Amino acid sequence: MSIPFWRNRDRYYRMLGSKCQKCGKEFFPSVLVCRSCHSTDVKDFEMPQSGKLLSYTLQKESISGFEDQEPMVFGLVELDNGVRVVAQIVDTPYEALKMGTKVRTVFRKVRTDGESGQIYYGYKFAPVRVTSH
Amino acid sequence: MNSRVYILDVGLTRVGDHWKSSIQELAYESAKGLLHRNSRSIPFDGLVVANALSEISSSQQNLGPLIADALQLDNVEAIEVEAAGASGAAAVHVASKMLSSEHWKKCLVIGVEKMRDLEPSKITLAQALSEQAEYTHFFGMSLASLNALLARLYMSEYGTTRDQLSSFPVIAHKNSSTCEHAQFRKKFSRDDVSRSEIVSDPLRVLDCAPVGDGSAAIILASGEEMDAQQRRNSVEIVTSESASGRVNFFERDDMLEFMSTKKAADRAFLKTGLSIDDIDIFEIHDAYSVGAALICEALGLSKRGEACKDAVSGKFDLNGQFPISTFGGMKGRGYPVGAAGVYQFCEAFMQLKEKAGFNQVPNARRALIQTMSGIDSSCFIHILSTQHKG
Ligand SMILES: [Zn+2]
């Protein structure tokens, strides 16, 4: 997993996706060919840092490597540019989540590789706090 | 060119625990009766093995020659086909094209999967391999969780209740309760499903297909080699179509439409001139309740958003308008991932040859088989037909 992780660092650290230079459409994960107009003139493009929750789940059966984080909350997020992603939702009780909850990107540890000891980091989402003052 | 393709015979093992069997032994188990019954006077030209997870479960690749060896199939072309959950149907798709193009005259398709040797978190990972690794299970997300996100979206969009969603596992288990080769021969009520343990909220254990070992085998032949008697005893594969689409469901313009299933089914109906009203049974890839609903809608068995209501009303029961998963489907019969598609063909064959026992749909003449990988990232549609008696 370490080489793919290194290769994807910018995608995981900054949510680097793509923007079509011809029609302007934005994508994440990044694309090689524009899905809208099929232009190959696509450039790296950073995703917006906020969006809203379209769906969410509490995962109680872990995937190998994540047993110590059970249970995990995951969400389907629509970013402010309309791009949809799935990611872990943190810093909130599961019960507080609703469809439409505003979220922002946070940068967190994903897991420690059991074999190599390498620590993986990446994007997650947290609800936007409404400040009272 | 373009010979007709027939299924001559089928064989299968019960889905469940086969601790004592290796992959080769399990494959032999499903095929031995059928090899015994069908003399090798016409030799086999090919063997197509369907499997998805042998690298993980058994540290093994190259199942084509390994299984040809075990079955003493000399002089066959032995190949393996992997298409995640659709491997079984993809193998039949490949085999049927080999036969219709007259490259082969007769062949064996064997689906085999061993999952029960794996510990639970490894199984959860194995099931997720159909999804784009770098953006889903890298972050710890399971296939059940992706389906759960989809289920919540579906229920919210259409106002579907938890109770209504539970109707698909109820149908599956009603049918598997009388199926000898099913992993679970037990009925459940909608309440049982709705109150079963949470896997990925809102999906419960009984919304998700169980984990099992299994193997199923079919003999296929081109019509050129067969006499009238053999044709009467066989079932024709009238069409074999496939389509693929966006892997990540969350990247689709319409997240609640199974486009691969819709496209492949449209092609199958266009080529044959048939419509859903000409089909007597539907074997569908109902590994998750929400998937079952979206499949019924993509096939046109229900209007969009109404599949769960239709399921409650009895439309998909064995005696309903469109019987589905007649031996329990992925949910009830069980889901040995790469082999599961071949089970569907065995079951459709048994229905069309009136060998379905308690599960028999009277006068079933045509069957549609829908098999998909992941969350409808690819879909295979086969239509099977048998001659009328007399
Ligand atoms: Zn474009």
Short mmCIF file of C-alpha atoms and ligand atoms in Angstrom, two decimals:
data_model
loop_
_atom_site.label_atom_id
_atom_site.label_comp_id
_atom_site.label_asym_id
_atom_site.label_seq_id
_atom_site.Cartn_x
_atom_site.Cartn_y
_atom_site.Cartn_z
CA MET A 1 0.00 0.00 0.00
CA SER A 2 2.92 2.38 0.55
CA ILE A 3 3.71 3.16 -3.11
CA PRO A 4 0.09 3.84 -4.12
CA PHE A 5 -0.23 5.99 -1.02
CA TRP A 6 2.81 8.06 -1.95
CA ARG A 7 1.51 8.41 -5.51
CA ASN A 8 -1.89 9.62 -4.26
CA ARG A 9 -0.60 11.95 -1.54
CA ASP A 10 -1.91 15.14 -3.13
CA ARG A 11 -5.26 13.52 -3.77
CA TYR A 12 -5.53 12.42 -0.14
CA TYR A 13 -3.97 15.54 1.46
CA ARG A 14 -5.56 18.30 -0.64
CA MET A 15 -8.38 16.54 -2.47
CA LEU A 16 -6.69 17.25 -5.75
CA GLY A 17 -9.09 16.36 -8.54
CA SER A 18 -9.41 17.58 -12.12
CA LYS A 19 -10.97 20.42 -14.05
CA CYS A 20 -11.74 20.21 -17.75
CA GLN A 21 -10.11 23.14 -19.55
CA LYS A 22 -12.63 22.96 -22.34
CA CYS A 23 -16.04 22.73 -20.64
CA GLY A 24 -15.08 23.68 -17.06
CA LYS A 25 -16.49 20.59 -15.38
CA GLU A 26 -14.77 19.50 -12.15
CA PHE A 27 -14.10 15.94 -10.97
CA PHE A 28 -12.95 13.99 -7.97
CA PRO A 29 -11.41 11.41 -8.09
CA SER A 30 -9.34 12.91 -10.90
CA VAL A 31 -10.03 11.85 -14.47
CA LEU A 32 -7.84 11.31 -17.55
CA VAL A 33 -10.58 12.26 -19.98
CA CYS A 34 -13.44 14.68 -19.28
CA ARG A 35 -16.60 12.73 -18.53
CA SER A 36 -18.75 15.50 -19.88
CA CYS A 37 -17.15 16.52 -23.21
CA HIS A 38 -14.43 13.83 -23.61
CA SER A 39 -11.68 16.44 -23.89
CA THR A 40 -8.24 15.22 -22.81
CA ASP A 41 -7.30 18.77 -21.80
CA VAL A 42 -7.85 18.27 -18.07
CA LYS A 43 -5.71 19.82 -15.34
CA ASP A 44 -5.25 19.18 -11.62
CA PHE A 45 -7.75 21.12 -9.54
CA GLU A 46 -8.26 21.37 -5.79
CA MET A 47 -11.75 20.60 -4.50
CA PRO A 48 -13.66 23.11 -2.36
CA GLN A 49 -13.36 22.55 1.40
CA SER A 50 -17.05 22.41 2.21
CA GLY A 51 -20.28 20.77 1.23
CA LYS A 52 -23.36 19.04 2.60
CA LEU A 53 -24.23 15.52 3.66
CA LEU A 54 -26.52 13.65 1.25
CA SER A 55 -26.43 10.33 3.11
CA TYR A 56 -24.60 8.68 6.00
CA THR A 57 -24.06 5.33 7.68
CA LEU A 58 -22.65 3.78 10.85
CA GLN A 59 -20.39 0.89 9.83
CA LYS A 60 -20.23 -1.86 12.43
CA GLU A 61 -18.39 -4.55 10.47
CA SER A 62 -14.81 -3.49 9.84
CA ILE A 63 -12.56 -3.93 6.88
CA SER A 64 -9.24 -5.61 7.55
CA GLY A 65 -6.84 -3.00 8.99
CA PHE A 66 -9.56 -0.88 10.61
CA GLU A 67 -10.72 -3.22 13.40
CA ASP A 68 -9.45 -0.84 16.10
CA GLN A 69 -11.61 2.03 14.76
CA GLU A 70 -14.92 0.15 14.86
CA PRO A 71 -17.58 1.50 14.53
CA MET A 72 -16.90 4.12 11.84
CA VAL A 73 -19.21 6.77 10.39
CA PHE A 74 -19.18 7.34 6.63
CA GLY A 75 -21.01 9.86 4.52
CA LEU A 76 -21.92 10.77 0.97
CA VAL A 77 -20.95 14.42 0.61
CA GLU A 78 -21.87 16.87 -2.13
CA LEU A 79 -19.14 19.49 -2.30
CA ASP A 80 -19.99 23.13 -3.04
CA ASN A 81 -19.01 22.62 -6.69
CA GLY A 82 -21.50 19.75 -7.05
CA VAL A 83 -18.88 16.97 -7.00
CA ARG A 84 -19.94 14.01 -4.83
CA VAL A 85 -17.52 11.96 -2.72
CA VAL A 86 -17.71 9.34 0.02
CA ALA A 87 -15.57 9.74 3.13
CA GLN A 88 -15.38 9.20 6.86
CA ILE A 89 -17.33 11.66 9.03
CA VAL A 90 -15.63 12.66 12.30
CA ASP A 91 -15.98 14.97 15.33
CA THR A 92 -19.67 14.25 15.78
CA PRO A 93 -21.96 11.70 17.38
CA TYR A 94 -23.62 9.63 14.66
CA GLU A 95 -27.04 10.46 16.07
CA ALA A 96 -26.50 14.17 15.39
CA LEU A 97 -26.18 13.71 11.62
CA LYS A 98 -28.97 14.65 9.24
CA MET A 99 -29.31 14.81 5.51
CA GLY A 100 -28.24 18.30 4.55
CA THR A 101 -25.81 18.74 7.48
CA LYS A 102 -23.09 21.23 6.41
CA VAL A 103 -19.62 19.70 6.51
CA ARG A 104 -16.05 20.84 5.90
CA THR A 105 -12.89 18.98 4.93
CA VAL A 106 -10.50 17.99 7.71
CA PHE A 107 -7.13 16.28 7.40
CA ARG A 108 -6.67 13.24 9.64
CA LYS A 109 -4.88 9.99 10.16
CA VAL A 110 -6.51 7.14 8.22
CA ARG A 111 -4.68 4.22 9.79
CA THR A 112 -1.33 2.72 10.64
CA ASP A 113 -0.22 -0.03 8.28
CA GLY A 114 0.16 -3.13 10.46
CA GLU A 115 3.03 -4.53 8.42
CA SER A 116 5.18 -1.52 7.53
CA GLY A 117 4.17 0.71 10.44
CA GLN A 118 3.61 3.53 7.94
CA ILE A 119 0.90 6.01 8.90
CA TYR A 120 -1.56 7.04 6.22
CA TYR A 121 -3.30 10.42 6.26
CA GLY A 122 -6.18 11.73 4.21
CA TYR A 123 -9.33 13.81 3.92
CA LYS A 124 -12.34 13.30 6.14
CA PHE A 125 -15.34 15.53 6.85
CA ALA A 126 -16.64 17.15 10.03
CA PRO A 127 -19.86 19.09 10.63
CA VAL A 128 -19.45 22.86 10.47
CA ARG A 129 -19.91 24.23 13.99
CA VAL A 130 -22.41 27.02 14.40
CA THR A 131 -20.75 29.50 16.80
CA SER A 132 -23.04 31.22 19.26
CA HIS A 133 -21.29 34.57 19.74
CA MET B 1 -21.41 -18.81 -37.72
CA ASN B 2 -23.81 -17.99 -34.91
CA SER B 3 -24.84 -21.45 -33.79
CA ARG B 4 -27.53 -21.68 -31.16
CA VAL B 5 -26.24 -22.42 -27.67
CA TYR B 6 -27.86 -24.85 -25.22
CA ILE B 7 -27.46 -25.82 -21.58
CA LEU B 8 -27.43 -29.63 -21.47
CA ASP B 9 -27.09 -30.31 -17.76
CA VAL B 10 -26.33 -28.65 -14.44
CA GLY B 11 -24.79 -29.57 -11.09
CA LEU B 12 -24.26 -27.76 -7.81
CA THR B 13 -23.21 -28.07 -4.19
CA ARG B 14 -25.09 -26.70 -1.23
CA VAL B 15 -23.90 -23.19 -0.34
CA GLY B 16 -22.35 -22.93 3.10
CA ASP B 17 -19.35 -24.38 4.90
CA HIS B 18 -17.10 -26.68 2.95
CA TRP B 19 -14.19 -26.67 5.38
CA LYS B 20 -12.81 -29.96 4.19
CA SER B 21 -12.71 -29.14 0.48
CA SER B 22 -10.03 -27.33 -1.47
CA ILE B 23 -11.02 -25.22 -4.47
CA GLN B 24 -10.34 -28.16 -6.79
CA GLU B 25 -12.31 -30.60 -4.63
CA LEU B 26 -15.26 -28.23 -4.38
CA ALA B 27 -15.28 -27.73 -8.16
CA TYR B 28 -15.18 -31.50 -8.65
CA GLU B 29 -18.08 -31.90 -6.24
CA SER B 30 -20.36 -29.76 -8.40
CA ALA B 31 -19.27 -31.29 -11.71
CA LYS B 32 -18.89 -35.00 -10.95
CA GLY B 33 -22.55 -35.99 -11.31
CA LEU B 34 -22.89 -34.10 -14.52
CA LEU B 35 -19.71 -35.59 -16.00
CA HIS B 36 -20.94 -39.05 -15.03
CA ARG B 37 -24.37 -38.52 -16.61
CA ASN B 38 -23.02 -37.02 -19.81
CA SER B 39 -20.72 -39.40 -21.61
CA ARG B 40 -17.59 -37.89 -23.00
CA SER B 41 -18.30 -39.33 -26.47
CA ILE B 42 -18.39 -35.74 -27.63
CA PRO B 43 -15.27 -34.35 -25.99
CA PHE B 44 -15.16 -31.04 -24.20
CA ASP B 45 -13.38 -28.29 -26.14
CA GLY B 46 -13.30 -25.79 -23.32
CA LEU B 47 -13.50 -25.17 -19.61
CA VAL B 48 -14.36 -21.72 -18.28
CA VAL B 49 -13.85 -21.26 -14.55
CA ALA B 50 -15.58 -18.41 -12.73
CA ASN B 51 -13.98 -17.18 -9.53
CA ALA B 52 -13.43 -13.83 -7.84
CA LEU B 53 -11.50 -14.31 -4.62
CA SER B 54 -9.12 -17.27 -4.85
CA GLU B 55 -6.02 -15.04 -4.60
CA ILE B 56 -7.19 -13.84 -1.18
CA SER B 57 -8.94 -16.95 0.11
CA SER B 58 -6.51 -19.59 -1.08
CA SER B 59 -3.37 -17.78 -2.35
CA GLN B 60 -4.17 -19.32 -5.70
CA GLN B 61 -4.46 -18.15 -9.31
CA ASN B 62 -4.58 -20.10 -12.56
CA LEU B 63 -7.76 -22.00 -11.76
CA GLY B 64 -8.38 -22.94 -15.42
CA PRO B 65 -5.70 -25.62 -15.73
CA LEU B 66 -5.88 -26.51 -12.02
CA ILE B 67 -9.52 -27.52 -12.33
CA ALA B 68 -9.09 -29.09 -15.78
CA ASP B 69 -6.39 -31.24 -14.14
CA ALA B 70 -8.59 -32.22 -11.24
CA LEU B 71 -11.42 -33.23 -13.58
CA GLN B 72 -9.14 -35.03 -16.03
CA LEU B 73 -10.39 -32.83 -18.84
CA ASP B 74 -7.65 -33.50 -21.35
CA ASN B 75 -7.31 -31.37 -24.46
CA VAL B 76 -9.51 -28.51 -23.29
CA GLU B 77 -8.79 -24.84 -23.56
CA ALA B 78 -9.01 -23.90 -19.88
CA ILE B 79 -9.55 -20.24 -18.99
CA GLU B 80 -10.62 -18.31 -15.92
CA VAL B 81 -12.95 -15.32 -15.92
CA GLU B 82 -13.10 -12.74 -13.14
CA ALA B 83 -15.74 -10.01 -12.96
CA ALA B 84 -16.20 -9.74 -9.17
CA GLY B 85 -19.78 -10.73 -8.28
CA ALA B 86 -20.64 -11.17 -11.94
CA SER B 87 -17.86 -13.69 -12.63
CA GLY B 88 -20.27 -16.60 -13.08
CA ALA B 89 -22.38 -14.82 -15.67
CA ALA B 90 -19.29 -13.38 -17.37
CA ALA B 91 -17.97 -16.95 -17.72
CA VAL B 92 -21.21 -18.07 -19.35
CA HIS B 93 -21.11 -14.98 -21.59
CA VAL B 94 -17.60 -15.92 -22.78
CA ALA B 95 -18.47 -19.61 -23.18
CA SER B 96 -21.65 -18.89 -25.12
CA LYS B 97 -19.75 -16.66 -27.56
CA MET B 98 -17.10 -19.40 -27.99
CA LEU B 99 -19.91 -21.80 -28.91
CA SER B 100 -22.01 -19.49 -31.06
CA SER B 101 -18.91 -18.60 -33.09
CA GLU B 102 -18.22 -22.35 -33.46
CA HIS B 103 -14.77 -22.06 -31.94
CA TRP B 104 -16.00 -24.70 -29.47
CA LYS B 105 -18.74 -27.32 -29.80
CA LYS B 106 -19.10 -28.29 -26.16
CA CYS B 107 -17.76 -26.91 -22.92
CA LEU B 108 -18.04 -26.86 -19.17
CA VAL B 109 -18.53 -23.72 -17.06
CA ILE B 110 -17.69 -24.09 -13.38
CA GLY B 111 -18.13 -21.39 -10.77
CA VAL B 112 -16.28 -21.97 -7.53
CA GLU B 113 -15.65 -19.81 -4.48
CA LYS B 114 -14.26 -20.46 -1.01
CA MET B 115 -14.88 -17.68 1.48
CA ARG B 116 -15.39 -19.33 4.86
CA ASP B 117 -11.68 -19.92 5.43
CA LEU B 118 -11.21 -16.14 5.81
CA GLU B 119 -11.57 -14.20 9.04
CA PRO B 120 -14.50 -11.70 9.08
CA SER B 121 -12.53 -8.48 8.43
CA LYS B 122 -10.74 -10.14 5.48
CA ILE B 123 -14.11 -11.18 4.06
CA THR B 124 -15.33 -7.59 4.37
CA LEU B 125 -12.26 -6.48 2.44
CA ALA B 126 -12.69 -9.23 -0.17
CA GLN B 127 -16.31 -8.16 -0.76
CA ALA B 128 -15.18 -4.55 -1.28
CA LEU B 129 -12.65 -5.38 -4.00
CA SER B 130 -15.19 -4.61 -6.72
CA GLU B 131 -15.04 -0.93 -5.71
CA GLN B 132 -12.35 1.63 -6.55
CA ALA B 133 -9.80 0.77 -3.87
CA GLU B 134 -8.06 4.14 -3.60
CA TYR B 135 -11.25 6.06 -2.77
CA THR B 136 -13.34 3.56 -0.81
CA HIS B 137 -11.67 0.73 1.13
CA PHE B 138 -8.40 2.66 1.47
CA PHE B 139 -10.45 4.75 3.93
CA GLY B 140 -11.98 1.67 5.59
CA MET B 141 -15.28 1.71 3.78
CA SER B 142 -17.05 -1.60 3.15
CA LEU B 143 -19.33 -2.56 0.27
CA ALA B 144 -22.18 -2.81 2.78
CA SER B 145 -21.57 0.82 3.76
CA LEU B 146 -21.73 1.99 0.14
CA ASN B 147 -25.01 0.10 -0.20
CA ALA B 148 -26.19 1.64 3.07
CA LEU B 149 -25.54 5.17 1.74
CA LEU B 150 -27.52 4.23 -1.34
CA ALA B 151 -30.33 2.71 0.75
CA ARG B 152 -30.77 5.85 2.85
CA LEU B 153 -30.82 7.96 -0.30
CA TYR B 154 -33.40 5.65 -1.90
CA MET B 155 -35.65 5.59 1.16
CA SER B 156 -35.50 9.36 1.55
CA GLU B 157 -36.15 10.06 -2.14
CA TYR B 158 -39.17 7.77 -2.40
CA GLY B 159 -40.46 7.77 1.18
CA THR B 160 -39.79 4.02 1.45
CA THR B 161 -40.11 2.68 4.99
CA ARG B 162 -37.76 0.28 6.76
CA ASP B 163 -40.63 -2.21 6.82
CA GLN B 164 -41.09 -2.01 3.03
CA LEU B 165 -37.37 -2.44 2.35
CA SER B 166 -37.48 -5.65 4.39
CA SER B 167 -39.80 -7.26 1.87
CA PHE B 168 -36.99 -8.37 -0.48
CA PRO B 169 -35.13 -10.55 2.08
CA VAL B 170 -38.52 -11.98 3.09
CA ILE B 171 -39.18 -13.14 -0.49
CA ALA B 172 -35.66 -14.54 -0.80
CA HIS B 173 -35.90 -16.54 2.41
CA LYS B 174 -39.42 -17.76 1.72
CA ASN B 175 -38.04 -19.27 -1.49
CA SER B 176 -34.83 -20.60 0.05
CA SER B 177 -36.74 -22.28 2.89
CA THR B 178 -37.67 -25.07 0.46
CA CYS B 179 -34.42 -25.07 -1.53
CA GLU B 180 -32.14 -28.01 -0.83
CA HIS B 181 -28.94 -26.28 -1.91
CA ALA B 182 -29.61 -23.05 0.01
CA GLN B 183 -27.32 -21.87 2.78
CA PHE B 184 -30.31 -20.80 4.92
CA ARG B 185 -33.53 -22.81 4.71
CA LYS B 186 -35.38 -20.52 7.02
CA LYS B 187 -38.20 -18.00 6.64
CA PHE B 188 -38.06 -14.55 8.17
CA SER B 189 -40.75 -11.91 8.71
CA ARG B 190 -40.33 -8.24 7.77
CA ASP B 191 -39.99 -7.55 11.49
CA ASP B 192 -37.18 -10.12 11.76
CA VAL B 193 -35.32 -8.33 8.97
CA SER B 194 -35.95 -4.81 10.28
CA ARG B 195 -34.80 -5.75 13.80
CA SER B 196 -31.78 -7.87 12.88
CA GLU B 197 -28.34 -6.66 13.85
CA ILE B 198 -27.00 -3.52 12.17
CA VAL B 199 -24.18 -4.05 9.65
CA SER B 200 -24.07 -0.53 8.18
CA ASP B 201 -27.06 1.52 9.28
CA PRO B 202 -29.77 1.42 7.87
CA LEU B 203 -28.75 -1.98 6.46
CA ARG B 204 -29.10 -4.96 8.76
CA VAL B 205 -27.62 -8.43 8.66
CA LEU B 206 -30.71 -9.75 6.91
CA ASP B 207 -30.44 -7.07 4.19
CA CYS B 208 -27.06 -8.47 3.12
CA ALA B 209 -26.26 -11.75 1.38
CA PRO B 210 -24.50 -14.29 3.62
CA VAL B 211 -20.92 -15.50 3.17
CA GLY B 212 -20.60 -19.03 1.87
CA ASP B 213 -18.50 -21.53 -0.06
CA GLY B 214 -20.02 -23.10 -3.11
CA SER B 215 -19.60 -24.45 -6.59
CA ALA B 216 -21.96 -24.81 -9.54
CA ALA B 217 -21.37 -26.25 -13.00
CA ILE B 218 -23.17 -26.34 -16.35
CA ILE B 219 -22.52 -28.07 -19.66
CA LEU B 220 -23.03 -25.91 -22.73
CA ALA B 221 -23.08 -27.10 -26.34
CA SER B 222 -23.70 -25.65 -29.75
CA GLY B 223 -26.91 -26.76 -31.43
CA GLU B 224 -24.97 -28.19 -34.38
CA GLU B 225 -23.94 -31.21 -32.36
CA MET B 226 -27.33 -32.07 -30.95
CA ASP B 227 -30.22 -34.27 -32.08
CA ALA B 228 -33.89 -33.47 -31.52
CA GLN B 229 -34.03 -35.49 -28.29
CA GLN B 230 -31.09 -33.62 -26.81
CA ARG B 231 -32.63 -30.27 -27.73
CA ARG B 232 -35.84 -31.23 -25.97
CA ASN B 233 -33.90 -32.06 -22.82
CA SER B 234 -31.93 -28.86 -22.88
CA VAL B 235 -32.49 -25.15 -22.39
CA GLU B 236 -31.45 -22.59 -24.98
CA ILE B 237 -29.49 -19.46 -24.13
CA VAL B 238 -31.40 -17.14 -26.42
CA THR B 239 -29.27 -14.10 -25.75
CA SER B 240 -26.20 -13.14 -23.71
CA GLU B 241 -25.63 -9.41 -23.27
CA SER B 242 -23.58 -7.18 -21.04
CA ALA B 243 -23.03 -3.51 -20.29
CA SER B 244 -20.79 -1.59 -17.96
CA GLY B 245 -20.84 1.89 -16.50
CA ARG B 246 -19.50 4.22 -13.81
CA VAL B 247 -17.96 2.16 -10.98
CA ASN B 248 -18.48 4.70 -8.15
CA PHE B 249 -22.24 5.01 -7.68
CA PHE B 250 -21.69 8.45 -6.14
CA GLU B 251 -20.26 9.75 -9.43
CA ARG B 252 -23.35 8.82 -11.45
CA ASP B 253 -25.64 11.59 -12.69
CA ASP B 254 -28.61 9.61 -11.38
CA MET B 255 -27.51 7.61 -8.34
CA LEU B 256 -30.82 5.77 -8.13
CA GLU B 257 -30.78 4.23 -11.58
CA PHE B 258 -28.92 0.98 -12.37
CA MET B 259 -27.84 1.95 -15.90
CA SER B 260 -25.72 -1.15 -16.65
CA THR B 261 -28.65 -3.41 -15.88
CA LYS B 262 -31.00 -1.20 -17.87
CA LYS B 263 -28.69 -1.06 -20.90
CA ALA B 264 -27.93 -4.78 -20.96
CA ALA B 265 -31.63 -5.67 -20.54
CA ASP B 266 -32.66 -3.22 -23.27
CA ARG B 267 -30.14 -4.84 -25.62
CA ALA B 268 -31.37 -8.33 -24.75
CA PHE B 269 -35.00 -7.38 -25.38
CA LEU B 270 -34.17 -5.52 -28.58
CA LYS B 271 -32.23 -8.50 -29.99
CA THR B 272 -34.87 -11.09 -29.12
CA GLY B 273 -38.01 -9.03 -29.68
CA LEU B 274 -39.14 -10.15 -26.23
CA SER B 275 -40.46 -8.04 -23.37
CA ILE B 276 -40.72 -8.60 -19.61
CA ASP B 277 -44.23 -9.96 -20.12
CA ASP B 278 -42.74 -12.86 -22.12
CA ILE B 279 -40.52 -13.87 -19.18
CA ASP B 280 -41.79 -16.31 -16.54
CA ILE B 281 -39.02 -16.07 -13.93
CA PHE B 282 -36.32 -13.53 -13.05
CA GLU B 283 -33.13 -14.59 -11.27
CA ILE B 284 -31.67 -11.34 -9.96
CA HIS B 285 -28.51 -10.26 -8.14
CA ASP B 286 -30.23 -9.43 -4.85
CA ALA B 287 -27.12 -9.38 -2.63
CA TYR B 288 -28.44 -6.22 -0.87
CA SER B 289 -32.10 -5.24 -0.35
CA VAL B 290 -31.65 -1.81 -1.92
CA GLY B 291 -29.96 -3.40 -4.92
CA ALA B 292 -32.88 -5.79 -5.37
CA ALA B 293 -35.25 -2.82 -5.52
CA LEU B 294 -33.10 -0.90 -8.01
CA ILE B 295 -32.71 -4.02 -10.20
CA CYS B 296 -36.49 -4.57 -10.36
CA GLU B 297 -36.88 -0.94 -11.38
CA ALA B 298 -34.10 -1.07 -13.99
CA LEU B 299 -35.61 -4.20 -15.53
CA GLY B 300 -39.00 -2.47 -15.71
CA LEU B 301 -40.71 -4.89 -13.28
CA SER B 302 -41.62 -1.87 -11.15
CA LYS B 303 -41.96 1.84 -11.70
CA ARG B 304 -39.15 3.87 -10.17
CA GLY B 305 -39.49 4.10 -6.40
CA GLU B 306 -42.20 1.45 -6.24
CA ALA B 307 -40.27 -1.83 -6.11
CA CYS B 308 -40.56 -2.24 -2.34
CA LYS B 309 -44.31 -1.57 -2.39
CA ASP B 310 -44.63 -4.10 -5.23
CA ALA B 311 -42.61 -6.62 -3.23
CA VAL B 312 -44.94 -6.21 -0.25
CA SER B 313 -47.95 -6.72 -2.52
CA GLY B 314 -46.76 -10.16 -3.68
CA LYS B 315 -45.85 -9.17 -7.24
CA PHE B 316 -42.46 -10.96 -7.00
CA ASP B 317 -43.57 -14.10 -5.16
CA LEU B 318 -43.39 -17.52 -6.85
CA ASN B 319 -47.09 -17.19 -7.72
CA GLY B 320 -46.91 -13.46 -8.47
CA GLN B 321 -46.74 -11.56 -11.76
CA PHE B 322 -42.91 -11.53 -11.90
CA PRO B 323 -41.36 -14.25 -9.70
CA ILE B 324 -37.80 -13.34 -8.64
CA SER B 325 -34.96 -15.30 -6.98
CA THR B 326 -36.97 -18.50 -7.17
CA PHE B 327 -34.57 -20.55 -5.03
CA GLY B 328 -33.75 -17.66 -2.70
CA GLY B 329 -31.33 -15.67 -4.86
CA MET B 330 -28.05 -14.32 -3.49
CA LYS B 331 -29.76 -13.48 -0.20
CA GLY B 332 -31.43 -16.80 0.55
CA ARG B 333 -29.61 -19.47 -1.43
CA GLY B 334 -26.33 -17.77 -0.54
CA TYR B 335 -23.64 -15.80 -2.28
CA PRO B 336 -20.34 -17.53 -3.07
CA VAL B 337 -19.31 -14.41 -5.00
CA GLY B 338 -17.59 -15.68 -8.17
CA ALA B 339 -19.72 -18.84 -8.37
CA ALA B 340 -23.05 -17.16 -7.68
CA GLY B 341 -23.86 -16.41 -11.32
CA VAL B 342 -23.50 -20.07 -12.29
CA TYR B 343 -25.99 -20.99 -9.55
CA GLN B 344 -28.49 -18.68 -11.22
CA PHE B 345 -28.15 -20.67 -14.47
CA CYS B 346 -28.59 -23.99 -12.64
CA GLU B 347 -31.73 -22.67 -10.98
CA ALA B 348 -33.21 -21.24 -14.17
CA PHE B 349 -32.51 -24.61 -15.87
CA MET B 350 -34.30 -26.47 -13.06
CA GLN B 351 -37.32 -24.16 -13.39
CA LEU B 352 -37.52 -24.49 -17.17
CA LYS B 353 -37.13 -28.30 -17.02
CA GLU B 354 -39.77 -28.57 -14.28
CA LYS B 355 -37.27 -29.95 -11.78
CA ALA B 356 -37.72 -27.17 -9.23
CA GLY B 357 -39.75 -29.21 -6.72
CA PHE B 358 -41.51 -27.06 -4.12
CA ASN B 359 -40.14 -23.95 -5.84
CA GLN B 360 -41.57 -24.75 -9.25
CA VAL B 361 -43.19 -21.85 -11.11
CA PRO B 362 -45.88 -23.59 -13.18
CA ASN B 363 -45.37 -23.55 -16.95
CA ALA B 364 -42.12 -21.58 -16.76
CA ARG B 365 -40.83 -21.36 -20.34
CA ARG B 366 -38.51 -18.36 -20.30
CA ALA B 367 -36.11 -17.09 -17.67
CA LEU B 368 -34.14 -13.86 -17.41
CA ILE B 369 -30.91 -13.89 -15.42
CA GLN B 370 -29.49 -10.57 -14.17
CA THR B 371 -26.00 -10.68 -12.65
CA MET B 372 -23.89 -7.68 -11.70
CA SER B 373 -20.53 -6.69 -10.30
CA GLY B 374 -20.29 -4.23 -7.42
CA ILE B 375 -23.13 -1.76 -7.37
CA ASP B 376 -24.17 -2.34 -10.99
CA SER B 377 -20.79 -1.30 -12.39
CA SER B 378 -21.26 -4.08 -14.91
CA CYS B 379 -24.25 -6.24 -15.66
CA PHE B 380 -24.87 -9.43 -17.64
CA ILE B 381 -28.33 -10.31 -18.91
CA HIS B 382 -29.13 -13.79 -20.20
CA ILE B 383 -32.48 -15.00 -21.47
CA LEU B 384 -33.11 -18.75 -21.41
CA SER B 385 -35.87 -20.57 -23.18
CA THR B 386 -37.19 -24.10 -23.42
CA GLN B 387 -39.35 -25.74 -26.07
CA HIS B 388 -42.97 -26.41 -25.34
CA LYS B 389 -43.81 -30.02 -24.69
CA GLY B 390 -45.42 -32.19 -27.31
ZN ZN C 1 -15.13 18.80 -20.53
#
